[in-house]
Amino acid sequence: MRRVAVTGIGVISAVGTGKDEFFAGLAGARSGIRRVELAELPRLKTRIAAQVQDFDAGGHFAKDRLSQLDRFSQFALVAGREAWAQSRDPGHDADRRGLFWGTGMGGATTVEAGYAALLRDGRDRVKPLTVVAGMANAAAANLAIEFGVRGPSYTYAVACASSAIAIGEAFRAVGSGWVDCALAGGSEALITFGLMKSWEALMTLALEDAGAPESSCRPFALDRTGFVLGEGAGALVLEDLELARQRGAPILAELVGYGTSSDASHLSRPDSQGQVRAMRSALDQALRAGVAPADIGYLNAHGTATMIGDKVETTSIKQVFGPHAQRLPISSTKALHGHVMGAGGAIELIAALLALQHGTVPPTAHLRNPDPDCDLDYVPLTPRAAPDLHAIMSNSFAFGGANAALIARKAA
Amino acid sequence: MTDSEATRCAATAATAPSDRITARVQTLLRERFDLGAEQLVPDRPLEELGIDSLAAIELLFDLEQEFDITFSDERSPIRTICDVAVMVERELATKAAAA
């Protein structure tokens, strides 16, 4: 197993675009949640979301290319460009570069627009590029084209664990020597009328806080009511550590552990044992790289702010970490950037990697009334200085029962 | 090359499109693909303008909307701006005849 470095990071979210703005937003507990901008707003019961603000697609892409790009591909390219630039272009043999992307529902915005044209507007045709813009692997394909990735190009659809698993599989591919470098992450753009309605129907969305909509998502709080849909993308460049060093690349962190599991029990109810197996598997691998469970100094929790989800995750963390669970700073940044579904794992790993880099743990925002059943150190309201932070972990648990945990340590 | 040569389709065939149609096709291309007027030489292959097979599909879609026509499934190959204008002209004629 080769060592795997992170040499580039890119992110776009409701909290900010670009890693610096993003982390400043998280540390400052600036919520990206607000009234959703949709023409059908009056027909929605849930009227809040974490939308990327002031996104100027025309400023990022030429007009003729734009019509080929669903919003989830646009986000992917914006995050990918930032990561690629930071890594100062990994070089290597293009045939030995891999693309590992995660998305829950791919080009759902494009597909929905097609149905609206046919079924709502009574038109007889849809936009000509509906298929190539809407397909689930559109983001991966566009990234591969833009960055000349000529090796494997995969798209992982594992609901809320999609991009965590994409990054984990990229880590395995680089680690095993199958590819020398990988562009990995995920993107999602699901804030449409039809999808908002679908989530509304499932009754897992947070109720709007009338006085302060931006604080409607309250992970681990007694008064939590569910999650808020977000959108965005997170991208990482992963490379063989030795090759990265040889070319003088910036080594931002080293990935040391990845674990995944499937509950195989229920479509939507989280299962503590499945979560425990994923976290333990990641920790076992990290231990072989010299990172012990007690070395983990920050955990970015899945923390969706559903009643059952936060409670089960608390139980799982206690079981995995034993006494260290009581000393481990944990936060859910979903309170700020929302639940970004297939992009969540990547965005949250990036939040944790930036915590590692800055020596600052971002808080769990809006956590004023802790739930006694969620009695770990969830770093409420304000960021915490952590100058000795050495290793981090990020959890992603998906509808369908897939779980993933990733572990990274500071670059030596 | 004179200005008239640069903006008109050569009358090599009986099917040469009207300047009016050619001009509308050129305007649509300019707006759709962010092209400069000087690039839109009628006999120039679309591929040279960066309009590949995918973009050509979009172009057909836009033309149908712009001229309120429906292209038949049997299409002659479109290589140049003139070819496009010819095709539009033909569909407009078909439509007029059917009306």
Short mmCIF file of C-alpha atoms in Angstrom, two decimals:
data_model
loop_
_atom_site.label_atom_id
_atom_site.label_comp_id
_atom_site.label_asym_id
_atom_site.label_seq_id
_atom_site.Cartn_x
_atom_site.Cartn_y
_atom_site.Cartn_z
CA MET A 1 0.00 0.00 0.00
CA ARG A 2 1.42 3.34 -1.08
CA ARG A 3 0.84 6.45 1.02
CA VAL A 4 -1.74 8.85 -0.34
CA ALA A 5 -1.47 12.64 -0.15
CA VAL A 6 -4.12 15.28 -0.56
CA THR A 7 -2.56 17.95 -2.78
CA GLY A 8 -5.59 20.02 -3.74
CA ILE A 9 -8.93 21.06 -2.29
CA GLY A 10 -11.86 22.80 -3.93
CA VAL A 11 -15.30 23.61 -2.60
CA ILE A 12 -18.47 25.47 -3.48
CA SER A 13 -21.32 25.68 -1.01
CA ALA A 14 -23.97 27.92 0.45
CA VAL A 15 -21.42 28.92 3.10
CA GLY A 16 -18.87 30.04 0.56
CA THR A 17 -17.01 29.33 -2.62
CA GLY A 18 -13.35 28.50 -2.36
CA LYS A 19 -11.74 26.86 0.63
CA ASP A 20 -10.84 30.07 2.47
CA GLU A 21 -14.28 31.64 2.29
CA PHE A 22 -15.84 28.27 3.11
CA PHE A 23 -13.78 27.70 6.25
CA ALA A 24 -14.14 31.28 7.43
CA GLY A 25 -17.89 30.80 7.12
CA LEU A 26 -17.85 27.57 9.11
CA ALA A 27 -15.60 28.94 11.84
CA GLY A 28 -17.74 32.06 12.05
CA ALA A 29 -20.91 29.92 12.19
CA ARG A 30 -22.34 31.84 9.24
CA SER A 31 -25.35 29.92 8.01
CA GLY A 32 -26.01 29.53 4.30
CA ILE A 33 -29.62 28.55 4.97
CA ARG A 34 -32.31 30.97 3.89
CA ARG A 35 -35.59 31.31 2.04
CA VAL A 36 -35.33 29.29 -1.12
CA GLU A 37 -35.43 31.07 -4.46
CA LEU A 38 -37.95 29.13 -6.50
CA ALA A 39 -40.87 30.26 -8.59
CA GLU A 40 -43.09 27.61 -6.93
CA LEU A 41 -42.34 28.86 -3.42
CA PRO A 42 -46.01 29.36 -2.44
CA ARG A 43 -46.70 25.68 -3.11
CA LEU A 44 -43.96 24.48 -0.78
CA LYS A 45 -44.43 23.73 2.87
CA THR A 46 -40.69 23.72 3.44
CA ARG A 47 -39.38 26.99 2.13
CA ILE A 48 -35.77 26.98 3.25
CA ALA A 49 -32.62 25.57 1.71
CA ALA A 50 -28.87 26.11 1.65
CA GLN A 51 -28.50 27.42 -1.89
CA VAL A 52 -25.25 28.57 -3.42
CA GLN A 53 -25.69 32.35 -3.55
CA ASP A 54 -24.96 34.56 -6.51
CA PHE A 55 -23.62 31.75 -8.66
CA ASP A 56 -22.67 33.27 -11.98
CA ALA A 57 -22.56 30.27 -14.32
CA GLY A 58 -21.95 32.53 -17.30
CA GLY A 59 -18.80 33.83 -15.64
CA HIS A 60 -17.42 30.28 -15.33
CA PHE A 61 -18.42 28.74 -18.65
CA ALA A 62 -18.73 29.78 -22.29
CA LYS A 63 -22.29 30.03 -23.55
CA ASP A 64 -22.11 27.05 -25.86
CA ARG A 65 -20.71 24.83 -23.11
CA LEU A 66 -23.22 25.96 -20.54
CA SER A 67 -26.13 24.25 -22.27
CA GLN A 68 -24.31 20.93 -21.82
CA LEU A 69 -23.87 21.39 -18.10
CA ASP A 70 -26.45 20.63 -15.45
CA ARG A 71 -25.96 22.66 -12.28
CA PHE A 72 -24.34 19.64 -10.56
CA SER A 73 -21.70 19.53 -13.31
CA GLN A 74 -21.14 23.27 -13.06
CA PHE A 75 -20.47 22.95 -9.34
CA ALA A 76 -18.19 19.96 -9.99
CA LEU A 77 -16.07 21.94 -12.45
CA VAL A 78 -15.81 24.99 -10.19
CA ALA A 79 -14.62 22.85 -7.26
CA GLY A 80 -12.43 20.71 -9.53
CA ARG A 81 -10.67 23.75 -10.97
CA GLU A 82 -9.84 25.07 -7.52
CA ALA A 83 -8.46 21.71 -6.38
CA TRP A 84 -6.49 21.15 -9.58
CA ALA A 85 -4.98 24.63 -9.44
CA GLN A 86 -3.98 24.21 -5.82
CA SER A 87 -2.23 20.94 -6.59
CA ARG A 88 -0.37 22.87 -9.30
CA ASP A 89 -1.49 20.28 -11.88
CA PRO A 90 -0.41 16.83 -10.77
CA GLY A 91 1.18 15.95 -14.10
CA HIS A 92 1.93 12.22 -14.14
CA ASP A 93 0.89 9.99 -16.99
CA ALA A 94 -2.66 11.00 -17.99
CA ASP A 95 -3.53 7.32 -18.49
CA ARG A 96 -2.77 6.75 -14.81
CA ARG A 97 -5.07 9.49 -13.55
CA GLY A 98 -8.47 8.42 -12.20
CA LEU A 99 -11.80 10.17 -11.69
CA PHE A 100 -13.92 9.13 -8.72
CA TRP A 101 -17.07 11.22 -8.32
CA GLY A 102 -20.12 10.97 -6.09
CA THR A 103 -23.63 12.21 -6.61
CA GLY A 104 -26.98 11.20 -5.25
CA MET A 105 -29.16 12.11 -8.19
CA GLY A 106 -26.84 13.55 -10.84
CA GLY A 107 -28.50 15.83 -13.36
CA ALA A 108 -31.90 15.76 -11.67
CA THR A 109 -32.46 19.46 -12.37
CA THR A 110 -32.19 18.85 -16.11
CA VAL A 111 -34.44 15.81 -15.99
CA GLU A 112 -37.06 17.70 -14.01
CA ALA A 113 -36.96 20.61 -16.46
CA GLY A 114 -37.60 18.12 -19.26
CA TYR A 115 -40.67 16.73 -17.51
CA ALA A 116 -41.92 20.23 -16.78
CA ALA A 117 -41.71 21.10 -20.48
CA LEU A 118 -43.57 17.95 -21.53
CA LEU A 119 -46.10 17.50 -18.76
CA ARG A 120 -46.67 20.98 -17.37
CA ASP A 121 -46.13 23.20 -20.38
CA GLY A 122 -47.56 20.78 -22.92
CA ARG A 123 -44.58 21.01 -25.22
CA ASP A 124 -43.69 18.14 -27.49
CA ARG A 125 -39.98 18.11 -26.94
CA VAL A 126 -37.28 18.69 -24.41
CA LYS A 127 -33.95 20.47 -24.65
CA PRO A 128 -31.71 18.60 -27.10
CA LEU A 129 -28.94 17.90 -24.61
CA THR A 130 -31.21 16.62 -21.85
CA VAL A 131 -29.62 13.16 -21.93
CA VAL A 132 -25.97 14.19 -21.85
CA ALA A 133 -26.53 16.96 -19.30
CA GLY A 134 -28.81 14.89 -17.09
CA MET A 135 -26.96 11.59 -16.95
CA ALA A 136 -25.57 10.63 -13.57
CA ASN A 137 -21.97 10.51 -14.82
CA ALA A 138 -22.13 13.90 -16.54
CA ALA A 139 -20.05 15.62 -13.86
CA ALA A 140 -17.36 12.94 -13.93
CA ALA A 141 -17.26 13.01 -17.72
CA ASN A 142 -16.90 16.79 -17.83
CA LEU A 143 -14.17 16.72 -15.18
CA ALA A 144 -12.27 14.00 -17.05
CA ILE A 145 -12.45 16.04 -20.25
CA GLU A 146 -11.37 19.26 -18.57
CA PHE A 147 -8.43 17.78 -16.67
CA GLY A 148 -7.35 15.08 -19.10
CA VAL A 149 -8.10 12.15 -16.82
CA ARG A 150 -7.69 9.15 -19.11
CA GLY A 151 -7.71 6.26 -16.65
CA PRO A 152 -10.79 4.97 -14.83
CA SER A 153 -13.75 7.34 -14.55
CA TYR A 154 -16.39 6.28 -12.07
CA THR A 155 -19.53 7.76 -10.60
CA TYR A 156 -20.74 6.51 -7.22
CA ALA A 157 -24.41 6.87 -6.38
CA VAL A 158 -24.67 6.01 -2.69
CA ALA A 159 -27.06 8.73 -1.57
CA CYS A 160 -25.56 10.80 1.27
CA ALA A 161 -22.38 8.70 1.34
CA SER A 162 -21.69 9.03 -2.41
CA SER A 163 -18.70 11.34 -2.31
CA ALA A 164 -17.23 9.87 0.89
CA ILE A 165 -17.22 6.50 -0.87
CA ALA A 166 -15.88 8.05 -4.09
CA ILE A 167 -12.97 9.53 -2.10
CA GLY A 168 -12.45 6.25 -0.26
CA GLU A 169 -12.33 4.30 -3.50
CA ALA A 170 -9.94 6.86 -5.01
CA PHE A 171 -7.75 6.45 -1.91
CA ARG A 172 -7.72 2.68 -2.50
CA ALA A 173 -6.95 3.11 -6.20
CA VAL A 174 -3.97 5.40 -5.54
CA GLY A 175 -2.87 3.37 -2.54
CA SER A 176 -2.82 0.11 -4.47
CA GLY A 177 -0.84 1.66 -7.31
CA TRP A 178 -3.65 1.31 -9.83
CA VAL A 179 -3.50 5.04 -10.57
CA ASP A 180 -0.93 7.65 -9.58
CA CYS A 181 -3.36 10.45 -8.96
CA ALA A 182 -7.10 10.92 -8.68
CA LEU A 183 -9.60 13.70 -8.80
CA ALA A 184 -12.25 12.71 -6.27
CA GLY A 185 -15.26 14.24 -4.60
CA GLY A 186 -18.88 14.86 -5.36
CA SER A 187 -21.49 17.38 -6.40
CA GLU A 188 -25.21 17.82 -5.98
CA ALA A 189 -27.88 20.30 -7.04
CA LEU A 190 -31.32 19.15 -5.98
CA ILE A 191 -33.07 22.33 -4.97
CA THR A 192 -35.92 22.06 -7.44
CA PHE A 193 -39.65 22.12 -6.93
CA GLY A 194 -40.13 18.40 -7.56
CA LEU A 195 -37.29 17.29 -5.33
CA MET A 196 -38.18 19.71 -2.53
CA LYS A 197 -41.66 18.21 -2.67
CA SER A 198 -40.22 14.69 -2.55
CA TRP A 199 -38.20 15.44 0.57
CA GLU A 200 -41.16 17.25 2.06
CA ALA A 201 -43.24 14.10 1.55
CA LEU A 202 -40.69 12.02 3.44
CA MET A 203 -41.07 14.33 6.45
CA THR A 204 -37.37 14.56 7.24
CA LEU A 205 -36.88 18.23 6.46
CA ALA A 206 -36.46 20.76 9.24
CA LEU A 207 -39.35 23.03 10.08
CA GLU A 208 -38.59 26.64 9.37
CA ASP A 209 -37.63 28.64 12.42
CA ALA A 210 -40.02 31.54 11.92
CA GLY A 211 -37.89 34.11 13.71
CA ALA A 212 -34.54 32.93 12.32
CA PRO A 213 -34.80 30.74 9.21
CA GLU A 214 -31.00 30.50 8.99
CA SER A 215 -30.90 28.57 12.26
CA SER A 216 -33.54 26.00 11.31
CA CYS A 217 -31.09 23.09 11.19
CA ARG A 218 -29.93 22.24 14.71
CA PRO A 219 -27.89 19.02 14.93
CA PHE A 220 -27.70 17.36 18.37
CA ALA A 221 -30.08 19.94 19.86
CA LEU A 222 -33.19 18.96 21.78
CA ASP A 223 -35.23 21.24 19.51
CA ARG A 224 -33.95 19.78 16.23
CA THR A 225 -36.56 18.96 13.60
CA GLY A 226 -34.61 17.58 10.64
CA PHE A 227 -32.24 18.61 7.91
CA VAL A 228 -32.19 21.38 5.35
CA LEU A 229 -31.34 20.58 1.73
CA GLY A 230 -28.08 22.03 0.49
CA GLU A 231 -26.23 22.11 -2.80
CA GLY A 232 -22.64 22.38 -3.90
CA ALA A 233 -19.51 20.37 -4.55
CA GLY A 234 -16.26 19.30 -2.95
CA ALA A 235 -13.18 18.12 -4.85
CA LEU A 236 -9.84 16.67 -3.79
CA VAL A 237 -6.72 15.83 -5.71
CA LEU A 238 -5.17 12.67 -4.29
CA GLU A 239 -1.69 11.53 -5.24
CA ASP A 240 0.90 8.95 -4.44
CA LEU A 241 2.73 10.71 -1.61
CA GLU A 242 6.21 9.95 -2.95
CA LEU A 243 5.40 11.17 -6.45
CA ALA A 244 3.80 14.29 -5.00
CA ARG A 245 6.91 14.99 -2.95
CA GLN A 246 9.17 14.45 -5.95
CA ARG A 247 7.36 17.09 -7.94
CA GLY A 248 7.28 19.50 -5.00
CA ALA A 249 3.50 19.50 -4.70
CA PRO A 250 1.81 21.05 -1.66
CA ILE A 251 1.02 18.16 0.72
CA LEU A 252 -2.10 19.31 2.56
CA ALA A 253 -2.76 16.08 4.44
CA GLU A 254 -2.40 12.32 4.19
CA LEU A 255 -5.39 10.00 3.93
CA VAL A 256 -4.86 7.04 6.22
CA GLY A 257 -8.19 5.31 6.69
CA TYR A 258 -11.39 4.42 4.85
CA GLY A 259 -14.12 2.14 6.02
CA THR A 260 -17.46 1.35 4.52
CA SER A 261 -20.34 -0.93 5.36
CA SER A 262 -23.96 -1.60 4.55
CA ASP A 263 -26.64 -1.90 7.21
CA ALA A 264 -28.62 -4.37 5.14
CA SER A 265 -31.57 -3.73 7.41
CA HIS A 266 -33.75 -0.74 6.48
CA LEU A 267 -34.05 1.81 3.68
CA SER A 268 -34.01 4.91 5.85
CA ARG A 269 -33.60 4.02 9.53
CA PRO A 270 -29.96 4.30 10.60
CA ASP A 271 -28.40 1.23 12.16
CA SER A 272 -25.76 1.74 14.82
CA GLN A 273 -23.99 -1.54 14.10
CA GLY A 274 -23.48 -0.64 10.46
CA GLN A 275 -22.04 2.73 11.46
CA VAL A 276 -19.77 1.10 14.02
CA ARG A 277 -18.43 -1.35 11.43
CA ALA A 278 -17.58 1.46 8.98
CA MET A 279 -15.82 3.58 11.61
CA ARG A 280 -13.90 0.57 13.04
CA SER A 281 -12.79 -0.51 9.61
CA ALA A 282 -11.42 2.99 8.90
CA LEU A 283 -9.74 3.11 12.30
CA ASP A 284 -8.15 -0.33 11.81
CA GLN A 285 -6.58 0.85 8.58
CA ALA A 286 -5.45 4.13 10.17
CA LEU A 287 -3.84 2.20 13.00
CA ARG A 288 -1.68 0.33 10.50
CA ALA A 289 -0.51 3.75 9.29
CA GLY A 290 0.31 4.75 12.87
CA VAL A 291 -2.83 6.69 13.79
CA ALA A 292 -4.56 5.29 16.88
CA PRO A 293 -8.23 5.99 17.71
CA ALA A 294 -7.12 8.25 20.56
CA ASP A 295 -5.11 10.32 18.05
CA ILE A 296 -8.30 11.46 16.32
CA GLY A 297 -8.72 15.05 17.50
CA TYR A 298 -11.81 16.09 15.53
CA LEU A 299 -14.74 14.21 14.10
CA ASN A 300 -17.02 15.82 11.54
CA ALA A 301 -20.21 13.91 12.28
CA HIS A 302 -22.86 12.96 9.80
CA GLY A 303 -25.18 14.91 12.15
CA THR A 304 -28.23 15.47 9.95
CA ALA A 305 -30.36 16.87 12.80
CA THR A 306 -33.06 14.24 12.49
CA MET A 307 -34.37 13.00 15.83
CA ILE A 308 -33.22 9.43 15.32
CA GLY A 309 -30.06 10.07 13.27
CA ASP A 310 -28.16 12.16 15.81
CA LYS A 311 -29.05 9.82 18.63
CA VAL A 312 -27.91 6.69 16.81
CA GLU A 313 -24.67 8.35 15.70
CA THR A 314 -23.97 9.38 19.31
CA THR A 315 -24.40 5.76 20.39
CA SER A 316 -22.13 4.54 17.59
CA ILE A 317 -19.35 7.02 18.38
CA LYS A 318 -19.42 5.99 22.04
CA GLN A 319 -19.18 2.34 21.14
CA VAL A 320 -16.29 2.86 18.72
CA PHE A 321 -14.17 5.28 20.76
CA GLY A 322 -14.92 4.15 24.33
CA PRO A 323 -13.55 6.66 26.87
CA HIS A 324 -11.96 8.77 24.10
CA ALA A 325 -15.47 9.61 22.85
CA GLN A 326 -15.90 11.88 25.89
CA ARG A 327 -12.77 13.88 25.02
CA LEU A 328 -13.25 14.00 21.26
CA PRO A 329 -14.45 17.33 19.78
CA ILE A 330 -17.25 16.54 17.32
CA SER A 331 -19.34 18.87 15.21
CA SER A 332 -21.87 18.81 12.43
CA THR A 333 -21.31 21.55 9.90
CA LYS A 334 -24.61 20.67 8.20
CA ALA A 335 -26.21 23.32 10.40
CA LEU A 336 -24.50 25.82 8.10
CA HIS A 337 -24.04 24.30 4.61
CA GLY A 338 -27.11 22.10 4.78
CA HIS A 339 -27.34 18.48 3.77
CA VAL A 340 -25.54 18.39 0.45
CA MET A 341 -26.48 14.75 -0.17
CA GLY A 342 -24.04 13.18 -2.63
CA ALA A 343 -21.57 16.04 -2.16
CA GLY A 344 -21.84 16.04 1.64
CA GLY A 345 -19.07 13.54 2.32
CA ALA A 346 -16.55 15.50 0.25
CA ILE A 347 -17.55 18.91 1.60
CA GLU A 348 -17.43 17.67 5.18
CA LEU A 349 -14.09 15.90 4.75
CA ILE A 350 -12.80 19.20 3.37
CA ALA A 351 -14.19 21.00 6.43
CA ALA A 352 -12.24 18.55 8.61
CA LEU A 353 -9.06 18.86 6.51
CA LEU A 354 -9.26 22.64 6.80
CA ALA A 355 -9.75 22.27 10.55
CA LEU A 356 -6.54 20.25 10.56
CA GLN A 357 -4.74 22.88 8.54
CA HIS A 358 -5.99 25.84 10.60
CA GLY A 359 -5.87 24.14 14.00
CA THR A 360 -9.47 25.23 14.54
CA VAL A 361 -12.52 23.04 15.08
CA PRO A 362 -15.64 24.49 13.45
CA PRO A 363 -18.64 24.52 15.78
CA THR A 364 -22.05 22.92 15.65
CA ALA A 365 -24.11 26.02 15.03
CA HIS A 366 -27.45 26.73 16.76
CA LEU A 367 -26.77 24.15 19.49
CA ARG A 368 -28.22 26.07 22.43
CA ASN A 369 -30.32 23.31 23.98
CA PRO A 370 -28.33 20.07 23.94
CA ASP A 371 -30.26 16.82 23.76
CA PRO A 372 -29.38 14.73 26.85
CA ASP A 373 -29.27 11.71 24.53
CA CYS A 374 -26.56 13.44 22.49
CA ASP A 375 -24.15 13.97 25.36
CA LEU A 376 -20.77 14.15 23.66
CA ASP A 377 -18.59 17.22 23.08
CA TYR A 378 -20.43 18.66 20.10
CA VAL A 379 -18.54 21.99 20.19
CA PRO A 380 -21.62 24.22 20.43
CA LEU A 381 -21.90 27.65 18.81
CA THR A 382 -18.30 28.82 18.76
CA PRO A 383 -15.15 27.44 17.13
CA ARG A 384 -12.48 25.87 19.25
CA ALA A 385 -8.73 26.36 18.97
CA ALA A 386 -7.00 23.02 18.49
CA PRO A 387 -3.33 23.79 17.84
CA ASP A 388 -2.32 20.17 18.41
CA LEU A 389 -4.88 18.69 16.06
CA HIS A 390 -3.11 15.85 14.29
CA ALA A 391 -5.79 13.59 12.80
CA ILE A 392 -9.41 13.94 11.78
CA MET A 393 -12.32 11.71 10.85
CA SER A 394 -15.45 12.33 8.81
CA ASN A 395 -18.62 10.23 8.87
CA SER A 396 -21.22 9.84 6.12
CA PHE A 397 -24.28 7.66 6.53
CA ALA A 398 -26.68 7.19 3.64
CA PHE A 399 -30.29 6.36 2.99
CA GLY A 400 -30.21 2.81 1.76
CA GLY A 401 -27.94 1.87 4.65
CA ALA A 402 -24.45 2.54 3.29
CA ASN A 403 -21.96 4.01 5.74
CA ALA A 404 -18.51 5.48 5.18
CA ALA A 405 -15.79 6.92 7.38
CA LEU A 406 -12.59 8.64 6.26
CA ILE A 407 -9.50 9.47 8.32
CA ALA A 408 -6.67 11.85 7.50
CA ARG A 409 -3.65 13.13 9.33
CA LYS A 410 -1.54 16.20 9.09
CA ALA A 411 1.17 16.01 6.48
CA ALA A 412 4.45 15.01 8.16
CA MET B 1 -12.75 38.88 -50.31
CA THR B 2 -15.36 41.59 -50.63
CA ASP B 3 -18.03 42.23 -48.09
CA SER B 4 -20.75 40.82 -50.27
CA GLU B 5 -18.81 37.58 -50.68
CA ALA B 6 -18.31 37.35 -46.98
CA THR B 7 -21.96 37.60 -46.11
CA ARG B 8 -23.74 35.82 -48.96
CA CYS B 9 -24.02 32.25 -50.02
CA ALA B 10 -22.50 31.56 -53.40
CA ALA B 11 -25.25 31.06 -55.94
CA THR B 12 -23.84 27.78 -57.12
CA ALA B 13 -27.12 25.95 -57.00
CA ALA B 14 -30.72 26.68 -57.65
CA THR B 15 -31.23 26.17 -53.92
CA ALA B 16 -29.17 29.15 -52.80
CA PRO B 17 -30.96 30.61 -49.78
CA SER B 18 -32.17 34.16 -49.58
CA ASP B 19 -29.89 36.66 -47.93
CA ARG B 20 -32.60 37.36 -45.41
CA ILE B 21 -32.66 33.76 -44.17
CA THR B 22 -28.87 33.54 -44.21
CA ALA B 23 -28.68 36.68 -42.11
CA ARG B 24 -31.11 35.31 -39.54
CA VAL B 25 -29.12 32.08 -39.31
CA GLN B 26 -25.98 34.12 -38.80
CA THR B 27 -27.58 36.18 -36.05
CA LEU B 28 -28.74 33.05 -34.28
CA LEU B 29 -25.27 31.51 -34.49
CA ARG B 30 -23.71 34.68 -33.17
CA GLU B 31 -25.97 34.80 -30.15
CA ARG B 32 -26.00 31.08 -29.45
CA PHE B 33 -22.27 30.47 -29.67
CA ASP B 34 -20.80 33.87 -28.83
CA LEU B 35 -19.22 34.23 -32.26
CA GLY B 36 -18.01 37.40 -33.91
CA ALA B 37 -19.75 38.63 -37.06
CA GLU B 38 -16.47 38.34 -38.98
CA GLN B 39 -16.33 34.59 -38.26
CA LEU B 40 -19.67 33.90 -39.87
CA VAL B 41 -18.58 33.46 -43.45
CA PRO B 42 -21.44 31.57 -45.10
CA ASP B 43 -19.29 28.94 -46.78
CA ARG B 44 -17.24 28.24 -43.72
CA PRO B 45 -17.63 24.75 -42.21
CA LEU B 46 -19.46 24.84 -38.88
CA GLU B 47 -16.77 22.66 -37.33
CA GLU B 48 -14.28 25.46 -37.85
CA LEU B 49 -16.52 27.61 -35.68
CA GLY B 50 -16.31 25.05 -32.89
CA ILE B 51 -19.79 23.73 -33.59
CA ASP B 52 -19.39 19.99 -33.16
CA SER B 53 -22.03 17.28 -33.54
CA LEU B 54 -23.56 17.97 -30.10
CA ALA B 55 -23.69 21.70 -30.68
CA ALA B 56 -25.21 21.09 -34.12
CA ILE B 57 -28.11 19.25 -32.47
CA GLU B 58 -28.72 22.29 -30.31
CA LEU B 59 -28.49 24.50 -33.35
CA LEU B 60 -31.22 22.52 -35.13
CA PHE B 61 -33.40 22.84 -32.04
CA ASP B 62 -32.89 26.59 -31.94
CA LEU B 63 -33.57 26.92 -35.65
CA GLU B 64 -36.86 25.06 -35.30
CA GLN B 65 -37.90 27.51 -32.62
CA GLU B 66 -36.64 30.59 -34.42
CA PHE B 67 -38.38 29.78 -37.71
CA ASP B 68 -41.29 27.79 -36.27
CA ILE B 69 -40.52 24.80 -38.43
CA THR B 70 -39.91 21.10 -37.89
CA PHE B 71 -37.07 19.47 -39.75
CA SER B 72 -37.95 16.21 -41.42
CA ASP B 73 -36.04 13.18 -40.27
CA GLU B 74 -34.36 12.92 -43.66
CA ARG B 75 -31.78 15.64 -43.39
CA SER B 76 -29.16 16.50 -45.90
CA PRO B 77 -25.70 16.87 -44.37
CA ILE B 78 -25.10 20.32 -42.95
CA ARG B 79 -21.54 21.39 -43.25
CA THR B 80 -21.68 25.14 -43.67
CA ILE B 81 -23.83 28.09 -42.70
CA CYS B 82 -25.19 28.05 -46.25
CA ASP B 83 -26.25 24.43 -45.88
CA VAL B 84 -28.16 25.41 -42.75
CA ALA B 85 -29.86 28.31 -44.51
CA VAL B 86 -30.78 26.06 -47.44
CA MET B 87 -32.33 23.56 -45.10
CA VAL B 88 -34.32 26.25 -43.32
CA GLU B 89 -35.50 27.67 -46.60
CA ARG B 90 -36.68 24.26 -47.75
CA GLU B 91 -38.65 23.64 -44.56
CA LEU B 92 -40.22 27.10 -44.79
CA ALA B 93 -41.29 26.32 -48.34
CA THR B 94 -42.75 22.97 -47.27
CA LYS B 95 -44.63 24.70 -44.51
CA ALA B 96 -45.96 27.39 -46.84
CA ALA B 97 -47.12 24.77 -49.32
CA ALA B 98 -48.94 22.83 -46.61
CA ALA B 99 -50.69 25.93 -45.31
#
